[in-house]
Coordinates of N, CA and C in Angstrom, one line a residue:
M161 N 11.9 18.2 26.0 CA 13.1 17.5 26.2 C 12.9 16.1 26.3
F162 N 13.8 15.3 25.8 CA 13.7 13.8 25.9 C 14.6 13.3 26.9
S163 N 14.2 12.2 27.6 CA 15.1 11.5 28.6 C 15.5 10.2 27.9
Y164 N 16.7 9.9 27.8 CA 17.3 8.8 27.2 C 17.8 7.8 28.2
I165 N 17.3 6.6 28.2 CA 17.7 5.5 29.0 C 18.6 4.6 28.2
K166 N 19.8 4.4 28.6 CA 20.8 3.7 27.8 C 20.6 2.2 27.7
K167 N 19.5 1.8 27.3 CA 19.3 0.4 27.1 C 18.2 0.2 26.1
L168 N 18.2 -0.8 25.3 CA 17.2 -1.0 24.2 C 15.9 -1.3 24.9
Q169 N 14.9 -0.9 24.0 CA 13.4 -1.2 24.5 C 13.2 -2.7 24.6
Y170 N 13.9 -3.6 23.9 CA 13.8 -4.9 23.9 C 15.2 -5.5 23.7
P171 N 15.7 -6.4 24.5 CA 17.1 -6.9 24.4 C 17.3 -7.6 23.1
I172 N 18.5 -7.3 22.5 CA 19.0 -7.9 21.3 C 20.2 -8.6 21.6
N173 N 20.2 -10.0 21.4 CA 21.4 -10.8 21.7 C 21.5 -11.9 20.6
I174 N 21.9 -11.4 19.4 CA 22.1 -12.4 18.3 C 23.5 -13.1 18.4
K175 N 23.4 -14.4 18.4 CA 24.7 -15.1 18.5 C 25.4 -15.4 17.4
H176 N 24.7 -15.5 16.2 CA 25.4 -16.0 15.0 C 25.3 -15.0 13.9
P177 N 26.4 -14.5 13.4 CA 26.4 -13.6 12.3 C 25.6 -14.1 11.1
N178 N 24.9 -13.3 10.3 CA 24.2 -13.7 9.2 C 23.9 -12.6 8.3
P179 N 24.7 -12.3 7.3 CA 24.6 -11.3 6.4 C 23.3 -11.3 5.5
K180 N 22.9 -12.5 5.2 CA 21.6 -12.7 4.5 C 20.4 -12.1 5.3
A181 N 20.4 -12.4 6.6 CA 19.3 -11.9 7.5 C 19.5 -10.4 7.6
A182 N 20.7 -9.9 7.7 CA 20.9 -8.5 7.8 C 20.5 -7.7 6.6
S183 N 20.6 -8.3 5.4 CA 20.2 -7.7 4.2 C 18.7 -7.6 4.1
I184 N 18.0 -8.5 4.8 CA 16.5 -8.5 4.9 C 16.1 -7.5 5.8
I185 N 16.7 -7.4 7.0 CA 16.3 -6.5 8.1 C 16.7 -5.1 7.8
I186 N 17.8 -4.8 7.2 CA 18.3 -3.4 7.0 C 17.3 -2.5 6.4
S187 N 16.3 -3.0 5.6 CA 15.3 -2.2 5.1 C 14.5 -1.4 6.1
Q188 N 14.3 -2.0 7.3 CA 13.6 -1.4 8.4 C 14.3 -0.3 9.0
Y189 N 15.7 -0.1 8.7 CA 16.4 1.0 9.3 C 16.1 2.2 8.5
G190 N 16.4 2.3 7.2 CA 16.2 3.5 6.5 C 15.4 3.2 5.1
G191 N 14.8 2.1 5.0 CA 14.0 1.8 3.8 C 12.7 2.5 3.7
P192 N 12.0 2.2 2.7 CA 10.7 3.0 2.4 C 9.7 2.9 3.6
Q193 N 9.7 1.9 4.3 CA 8.7 1.7 5.5 C 9.5 1.7 6.8
G194 N 10.7 2.2 6.8 CA 11.6 2.0 7.9 C 11.3 2.9 9.1
E195 N 12.1 2.6 10.2 CA 12.0 3.3 11.4 C 12.4 4.8 11.4
L196 N 13.5 5.0 10.6 CA 14.0 6.3 10.5 C 13.0 7.3 9.9
G197 N 12.5 6.9 8.7 CA 11.4 7.7 8.1 C 10.3 7.9 9.0
A198 N 9.7 6.9 9.6 CA 8.6 7.0 10.6 C 8.9 8.0 11.7
S199 N 10.1 7.9 12.3 CA 10.4 8.8 13.4 C 10.5 10.2 12.9
L200 N 11.2 10.5 11.8 CA 11.3 11.9 11.3 C 9.9 12.4 10.8
R201 N 9.2 11.5 10.2 CA 7.9 12.0 9.8 C 7.0 12.5 11.0
Y202 N 6.9 11.6 12.0 CA 6.1 12.0 13.1 C 6.6 13.2 13.9
L203 N 8.0 13.2 14.1 CA 8.5 14.4 14.8 C 8.4 15.6 14.0
S204 N 8.4 15.6 12.7 CA 8.2 16.8 11.9 C 6.7 17.2 11.9
Q205 N 5.8 16.2 11.8 CA 4.4 16.6 11.7 C 3.8 17.3 13.0
R206 N 4.5 17.1 14.1 CA 4.0 17.7 15.3 C 4.0 19.2 15.2
Y207 N 4.9 19.8 14.5 CA 5.0 21.2 14.4 C 3.7 21.9 13.8
S208 N 3.1 21.2 12.8 CA 2.0 21.7 12.2 C 0.7 21.2 12.7
M209 N 0.7 20.3 13.7 CA -0.5 19.7 14.3 C -1.2 20.7 15.2
P210 N -2.4 21.0 14.9 CA -3.1 22.1 15.6 C -3.7 21.6 17.0
Y211 N -3.6 20.4 17.3 CA -4.2 19.9 18.5 C -3.1 19.4 19.4
P212 N -3.1 19.9 20.7 CA -2.0 19.6 21.7 C -1.9 18.0 21.9
E213 N -3.2 17.4 22.0 CA -3.2 15.9 22.3 C -2.4 15.2 21.2
L214 N -2.6 15.6 20.0 CA -2.0 14.9 18.8 C -0.5 15.3 18.7
K215 N -0.2 16.5 19.1 CA 1.3 16.9 19.2 C 2.0 15.9 20.1
G216 N 1.4 15.7 21.3 CA 2.0 14.7 22.2 C 2.1 13.4 21.7
L217 N 1.0 13.0 21.0 CA 0.9 11.6 20.4 C 2.1 11.4 19.4
L218 N 2.2 12.4 18.5 CA 3.3 12.4 17.5 C 4.7 12.4 18.1
T219 N 4.9 13.1 19.2 CA 6.2 13.2 19.8 C 6.5 11.9 20.5
D220 N 5.5 11.4 21.2 CA 5.7 10.0 21.9 C 6.0 8.9 20.9
I221 N 5.2 8.8 19.8 CA 5.5 7.7 18.9 C 6.8 8.0 18.1
G222 N 7.0 9.2 17.7 CA 8.2 9.6 17.0 C 9.5 9.2 17.8
V223 N 9.5 9.5 19.1 CA 10.6 9.1 19.9 C 10.7 7.6 20.0
E224 N 9.6 6.9 20.2 CA 9.6 5.4 20.3 C 10.2 4.9 19.0
E225 N 9.9 5.4 17.9 CA 10.4 4.9 16.6 C 12.0 5.0 16.5
L226 N 12.5 6.1 17.1 CA 13.9 6.3 17.2 C 14.5 5.1 18.0
G227 N 13.8 4.7 19.1 CA 14.2 3.5 19.8 C 14.2 2.2 19.0
H228 N 13.2 2.2 18.0 CA 13.1 1.0 17.2 C 14.3 1.0 16.1
L229 N 14.6 2.3 15.7 CA 15.8 2.4 14.8 C 17.0 1.8 15.5
E230 N 17.2 2.2 16.8 CA 18.4 1.7 17.6 C 18.4 0.2 17.6
M231 N 17.2 -0.4 17.8 CA 17.1 -1.9 17.8 C 17.4 -2.5 16.5
I232 N 17.0 -1.9 15.4 CA 17.3 -2.5 14.1 C 18.7 -2.3 13.8
G233 N 19.3 -1.2 14.2 CA 20.8 -0.9 14.0 C 21.6 -1.9 14.8
T234 N 21.1 -2.2 16.0 CA 21.9 -3.2 16.8 C 21.8 -4.6 16.2
M235 N 20.6 -5.0 15.7 CA 20.4 -6.3 15.1 C 21.4 -6.4 13.9
V236 N 21.3 -5.4 13.0 CA 22.2 -5.5 11.8 C 23.7 -5.5 12.2
H237 N 24.1 -4.7 13.2 CA 25.5 -4.7 13.7 C 25.8 -6.1 14.1
Q238 N 25.0 -6.7 15.0 CA 25.3 -8.0 15.6 C 25.3 -9.1 14.4
L239 N 24.4 -8.9 13.4 CA 24.4 -9.9 12.4 C 25.6 -9.8 11.4
T240 N 26.3 -8.6 11.4 CA 27.3 -8.4 10.4 C 28.7 -8.2 11.1
R241 N 28.8 -8.3 12.4 CA 30.1 -7.9 13.0 C 31.1 -9.1 12.7
N242 N 32.3 -8.7 12.5 CA 33.4 -9.6 12.2 C 33.3 -10.3 10.9
L243 N 32.5 -9.9 9.9 CA 32.4 -10.6 8.6 C 33.6 -10.3 7.9
T244 N 34.1 -11.3 7.2 CA 35.3 -11.2 6.3 C 34.8 -10.7 5.0
E245 N 35.7 -10.2 4.2 CA 35.4 -9.8 2.8 C 34.8 -10.9 2.0
D246 N 35.2 -12.1 2.2 CA 34.6 -13.2 1.4 C 33.2 -13.4 1.9
E247 N 32.8 -13.4 3.1 CA 31.5 -13.5 3.6 C 30.6 -12.5 3.0
I248 N 31.1 -11.2 2.9 CA 30.3 -10.1 2.3 C 30.1 -10.4 0.8
E249 N 31.1 -10.8 0.1 CA 31.0 -11.1 -1.3 C 30.1 -12.3 -1.6
K250 N 30.0 -13.1 -0.7 CA 29.1 -14.3 -1.0 C 27.6 -13.9 -0.7
N251 N 27.4 -12.6 -0.3 CA 26.1 -12.2 0.0 C 25.8 -10.9 -0.9
P252 N 25.6 -11.0 -2.1 CA 25.5 -9.7 -2.9 C 24.4 -8.9 -2.5
N253 N 23.3 -9.4 -2.0 CA 22.1 -8.6 -1.6 C 22.6 -7.7 -0.4
F254 N 23.5 -8.2 0.5 CA 23.9 -7.4 1.6 C 24.8 -6.1 1.1
M255 N 25.5 -6.4 0.1 CA 26.3 -5.3 -0.5 C 25.4 -4.4 -1.3
A256 N 24.6 -4.9 -2.0 CA 23.7 -4.1 -2.9 C 22.8 -3.1 -2.1
Y257 N 22.3 -3.5 -1.0 CA 21.5 -2.6 -0.2 C 22.2 -1.3 0.0
F258 N 23.5 -1.4 0.6 CA 24.2 -0.2 0.9 C 24.4 0.7 -0.3
V259 N 24.7 0.1 -1.5 CA 24.9 0.9 -2.6 C 23.6 1.6 -3.1
D260 N 22.5 0.8 -3.1 CA 21.3 1.3 -3.8 C 20.4 2.1 -2.8
H261 N 20.4 1.9 -1.5 CA 19.3 2.4 -0.7 C 19.7 3.3 0.5
T262 N 21.1 3.5 0.7 CA 21.3 4.3 1.9 C 20.9 5.8 1.9
A263 N 20.7 6.2 0.6 CA 20.2 7.7 0.5 C 18.8 7.7 0.1
G264 N 18.1 6.7 0.4 CA 16.6 6.6 -0.1 C 15.6 6.9 1.0
V265 N 16.0 7.6 2.0 CA 15.0 8.0 3.1 C 14.6 9.4 3.0
Y266 N 13.4 9.7 2.7 CA 12.9 11.0 2.5 C 11.5 11.1 3.3
P267 N 11.6 11.3 4.6 CA 10.3 11.4 5.3 C 9.6 12.7 4.8
T268 N 8.3 12.7 4.8 CA 7.5 13.8 4.4 C 6.4 14.0 5.3
S269 N 5.9 15.3 5.2 CA 4.7 15.7 6.0 C 3.9 16.6 5.1
T270 N 2.6 16.5 5.0 CA 1.8 17.4 4.2 C 1.4 18.7 5.0
G271 N 1.4 18.6 6.3 CA 0.9 19.7 7.1 C -0.5 19.6 7.3
D272 N -1.3 18.7 6.6 CA -2.7 18.5 6.7 C -3.0 17.5 7.8
T273 N -3.6 17.9 8.9 CA -3.9 17.0 10.0 C -4.4 15.7 9.5
I274 N -5.5 15.7 8.8 CA -6.2 14.4 8.4 C -5.3 13.7 7.4
G275 N -4.7 14.3 6.5 CA -3.8 13.7 5.5 C -2.6 13.0 6.2
D276 N -2.0 13.7 7.1 CA -0.8 13.2 7.8 C -1.2 12.0 8.7
L277 N -2.3 12.1 9.4 CA -2.7 11.0 10.3 C -3.0 9.7 9.4
N278 N -3.7 9.9 8.3 CA -4.0 8.8 7.4 C -2.7 8.2 6.8
E279 N -1.7 9.1 6.5 CA -0.4 8.6 6.0 C 0.3 7.8 7.1
N280 N 0.2 8.2 8.4 CA 0.8 7.6 9.5 C 0.1 6.2 9.7
L281 N -1.2 6.2 9.6 CA -1.9 4.8 9.7 C -1.4 3.9 8.6
A282 N -1.2 4.4 7.5 CA -0.7 3.5 6.4 C 0.7 3.1 6.6
A283 N 1.5 4.1 7.1 CA 3.0 3.8 7.3 C 3.1 2.7 8.4
E284 N 2.2 2.7 9.4 CA 2.3 1.7 10.5 C 1.9 0.4 10.0
Q285 N 0.9 0.3 9.1 CA 0.5 -1.0 8.5 C 1.6 -1.5 7.5
K286 N 2.2 -0.6 6.8 CA 3.3 -1.0 5.9 C 4.5 -1.6 6.7
A287 N 4.8 -0.9 7.8 CA 5.9 -1.5 8.7 C 5.5 -2.8 9.2
R288 N 4.2 -3.0 9.7 CA 3.8 -4.2 10.2 C 3.9 -5.3 9.1
V289 N 3.6 -4.9 7.9 CA 3.7 -6.0 6.8 C 5.1 -6.3 6.6
T290 N 6.0 -5.4 6.6 CA 7.5 -5.6 6.4 C 8.0 -6.5 7.6
Y291 N 7.6 -6.3 8.8 CA 7.9 -7.3 9.8 C 7.3 -8.7 9.7
D292 N 6.1 -8.7 9.2 CA 5.5 -10.0 8.8 C 6.4 -10.7 7.8
N293 N 6.8 -10.0 6.8 CA 7.7 -10.6 5.7 C 9.0 -11.0 6.3
I294 N 9.6 -10.3 7.2 CA 10.9 -10.6 7.8 C 10.7 -11.9 8.6
L295 N 9.6 -12.0 9.3 CA 9.2 -13.2 10.1 C 9.1 -14.5 9.2
R296 N 8.7 -14.3 8.0 CA 8.5 -15.4 7.1 C 9.9 -15.9 6.5
L297 N 10.9 -15.0 6.6 CA 12.2 -15.3 5.9 C 13.3 -15.6 6.9
V298 N 13.2 -15.4 8.2 CA 14.2 -15.8 9.1 C 13.8 -16.8 10.1
D299 N 14.8 -17.6 10.6 CA 14.3 -18.7 11.4 C 15.2 -18.7 12.8
D300 N 16.0 -17.7 13.0 CA 16.8 -17.6 14.2 C 15.9 -17.0 15.3
P301 N 15.7 -17.7 16.4 CA 14.9 -17.1 17.5 C 15.4 -15.8 18.0
D302 N 16.7 -15.6 18.0 CA 17.3 -14.4 18.4 C 17.0 -13.2 17.6
I303 N 16.5 -13.4 16.3 CA 16.0 -12.4 15.5 C 14.5 -12.3 15.6
I304 N 13.9 -13.4 15.7 CA 12.4 -13.5 15.6 C 11.8 -12.8 16.8
E305 N 12.2 -13.0 18.0 CA 11.6 -12.4 19.1 C 11.6 -10.8 19.1
P306 N 12.7 -10.1 18.9 CA 12.7 -8.7 18.8 C 11.9 -8.2 17.6
I307 N 11.9 -8.9 16.5 CA 11.1 -8.6 15.4 C 9.6 -8.6 15.8
K308 N 9.2 -9.7 16.4 CA 7.9 -9.8 16.9 C 7.5 -8.6 17.8
F309 N 8.4 -8.2 18.7 CA 8.1 -7.1 19.6 C 7.9 -5.9 18.7
L310 N 8.8 -5.6 17.8 CA 8.6 -4.4 16.9 C 7.3 -4.4 16.1
R311 N 6.9 -5.6 15.6 CA 5.7 -5.7 14.9 C 4.5 -5.4 15.9
E312 N 4.5 -5.9 17.1 CA 3.4 -5.5 18.0 C 3.4 -4.0 18.3
R313 N 4.5 -3.4 18.3 CA 4.5 -1.9 18.6 C 3.9 -1.2 17.5
E314 N 4.2 -1.7 16.2 CA 3.5 -0.9 15.0 C 2.0 -1.1 15.1
I315 N 1.5 -2.2 15.6 CA 0.1 -2.3 15.7 C -0.5 -1.3 16.8
V316 N 0.2 -1.2 17.9 CA -0.2 -0.2 18.9 C -0.1 1.2 18.3
H317 N 0.9 1.5 17.6 CA 1.0 2.9 17.0 C -0.2 3.1 16.0
Y318 N -0.6 2.1 15.2 CA -1.6 2.2 14.3 C -2.9 2.5 15.1
Q319 N -3.1 1.8 16.2 CA -4.3 2.0 17.1 C -4.3 3.5 17.6
R320 N -3.2 3.9 18.1 CA -3.1 5.2 18.6 C -3.3 6.4 17.5
F321 N -2.8 6.2 16.4 CA -3.1 7.2 15.3 C -4.5 7.1 14.9
G322 N -5.2 5.9 14.9 CA -6.6 5.8 14.7 C -7.4 6.6 15.7
E323 N -7.0 6.5 17.0 CA -7.6 7.3 18.0 C -7.5 8.8 17.7
G324 N -6.2 9.2 17.3 CA -5.9 10.5 17.0 C -6.8 11.1 15.9
L325 N -7.0 10.2 14.8 CA -7.8 10.6 13.7 C -9.3 10.8 14.1
R326 N -9.8 9.9 14.9 CA -11.1 10.1 15.4 C -11.2 11.3 16.3
L327 N -10.3 11.7 17.1 CA -10.3 12.9 17.9 C -10.4 14.1 16.9
V328 N -9.6 14.2 15.9 CA -9.6 15.3 15.0 C -10.9 15.4 14.2
T329 N -11.4 14.2 13.8 CA -12.6 14.2 13.0 C -13.8 14.8 14.0
D330 N -13.8 14.4 15.2 CA -14.8 14.8 16.2 C -14.7 16.3 16.3
K331 N -13.5 16.8 16.5 CA -13.3 18.2 16.7 C -13.7 19.0 15.5
L332 N -13.4 18.5 14.3 CA -13.8 19.3 13.1 C -15.3 19.1 12.9
D333 N -15.9 18.0 13.2 CA -17.3 17.9 13.0 C -18.1 18.7 14.0
S334 N -17.6 18.9 15.3 CA -18.2 19.8 16.2 C -18.3 21.2 15.9
K335 N -17.3 21.6 15.0 CA -17.3 23.0 14.6 C -17.8 23.1 13.2
N336 N -18.4 22.0 12.6 CA -19.0 22.0 11.3 C -17.9 22.6 10.3
Y337 N -16.6 22.3 10.6 CA -15.5 22.9 9.9 C -15.6 22.9 8.4
Y338 N -15.9 21.8 7.8 CA -15.9 21.8 6.3 C -17.1 22.6 5.7
A339 N -18.2 22.7 6.4 CA -19.3 23.4 5.9 C -19.0 25.0 5.8
F340 N -18.2 25.4 6.7 CA -17.9 26.8 6.6 C -16.5 27.2 6.0
N341 N -15.9 26.2 5.3 CA -14.6 26.4 4.6 C -14.7 25.6 3.2
P342 N -15.5 26.2 2.4 CA -15.7 25.5 1.1 C -14.4 25.3 0.3
S343 N -13.4 26.1 0.6 CA -12.1 25.9 -0.1 C -11.5 24.6 0.2
F344 N -12.0 23.8 1.2 CA -11.4 22.5 1.5 C -12.2 21.4 0.8
D345 N -13.3 21.7 0.1 CA -14.1 20.7 -0.6 C -13.5 20.4 -1.9

């Protein structure tokens, strides 16, 4: 069971609407390296994870990614609230995102412990790169600070998944797992 505290992990208080910035940031909501895909990936992978420590790790990070999703959604909402039709039409990238990408989130899991953990490592690095790119393109401190916070958390998640991969590798090596399971070679 999850406990939900009704406050954001990091406060979001954007003062100036900006559909251009929203069109850049929205990718982290449901885009290819976004928070929704990450949270669903990790929360789905925990069911086939054979190690309790890693089930807990996947659950913890998956839930935190949902908090990140909430932060991105809040940022986009604050950046786009009260926009007029003219303001939206002046920002075709903002409109195009919703037409082209809202159905583009397909989180996956292989069910293979090592494969999934490596995918998670890559996903966290891709999310970090996306946040790096956002930081290169926006100049509003109200946007920059929460994005920097999210970027830092992706680094922590990468480190935690690395620890998980080392744990699995040690457990498999201690049982000489691959030597007695030639079907895995």
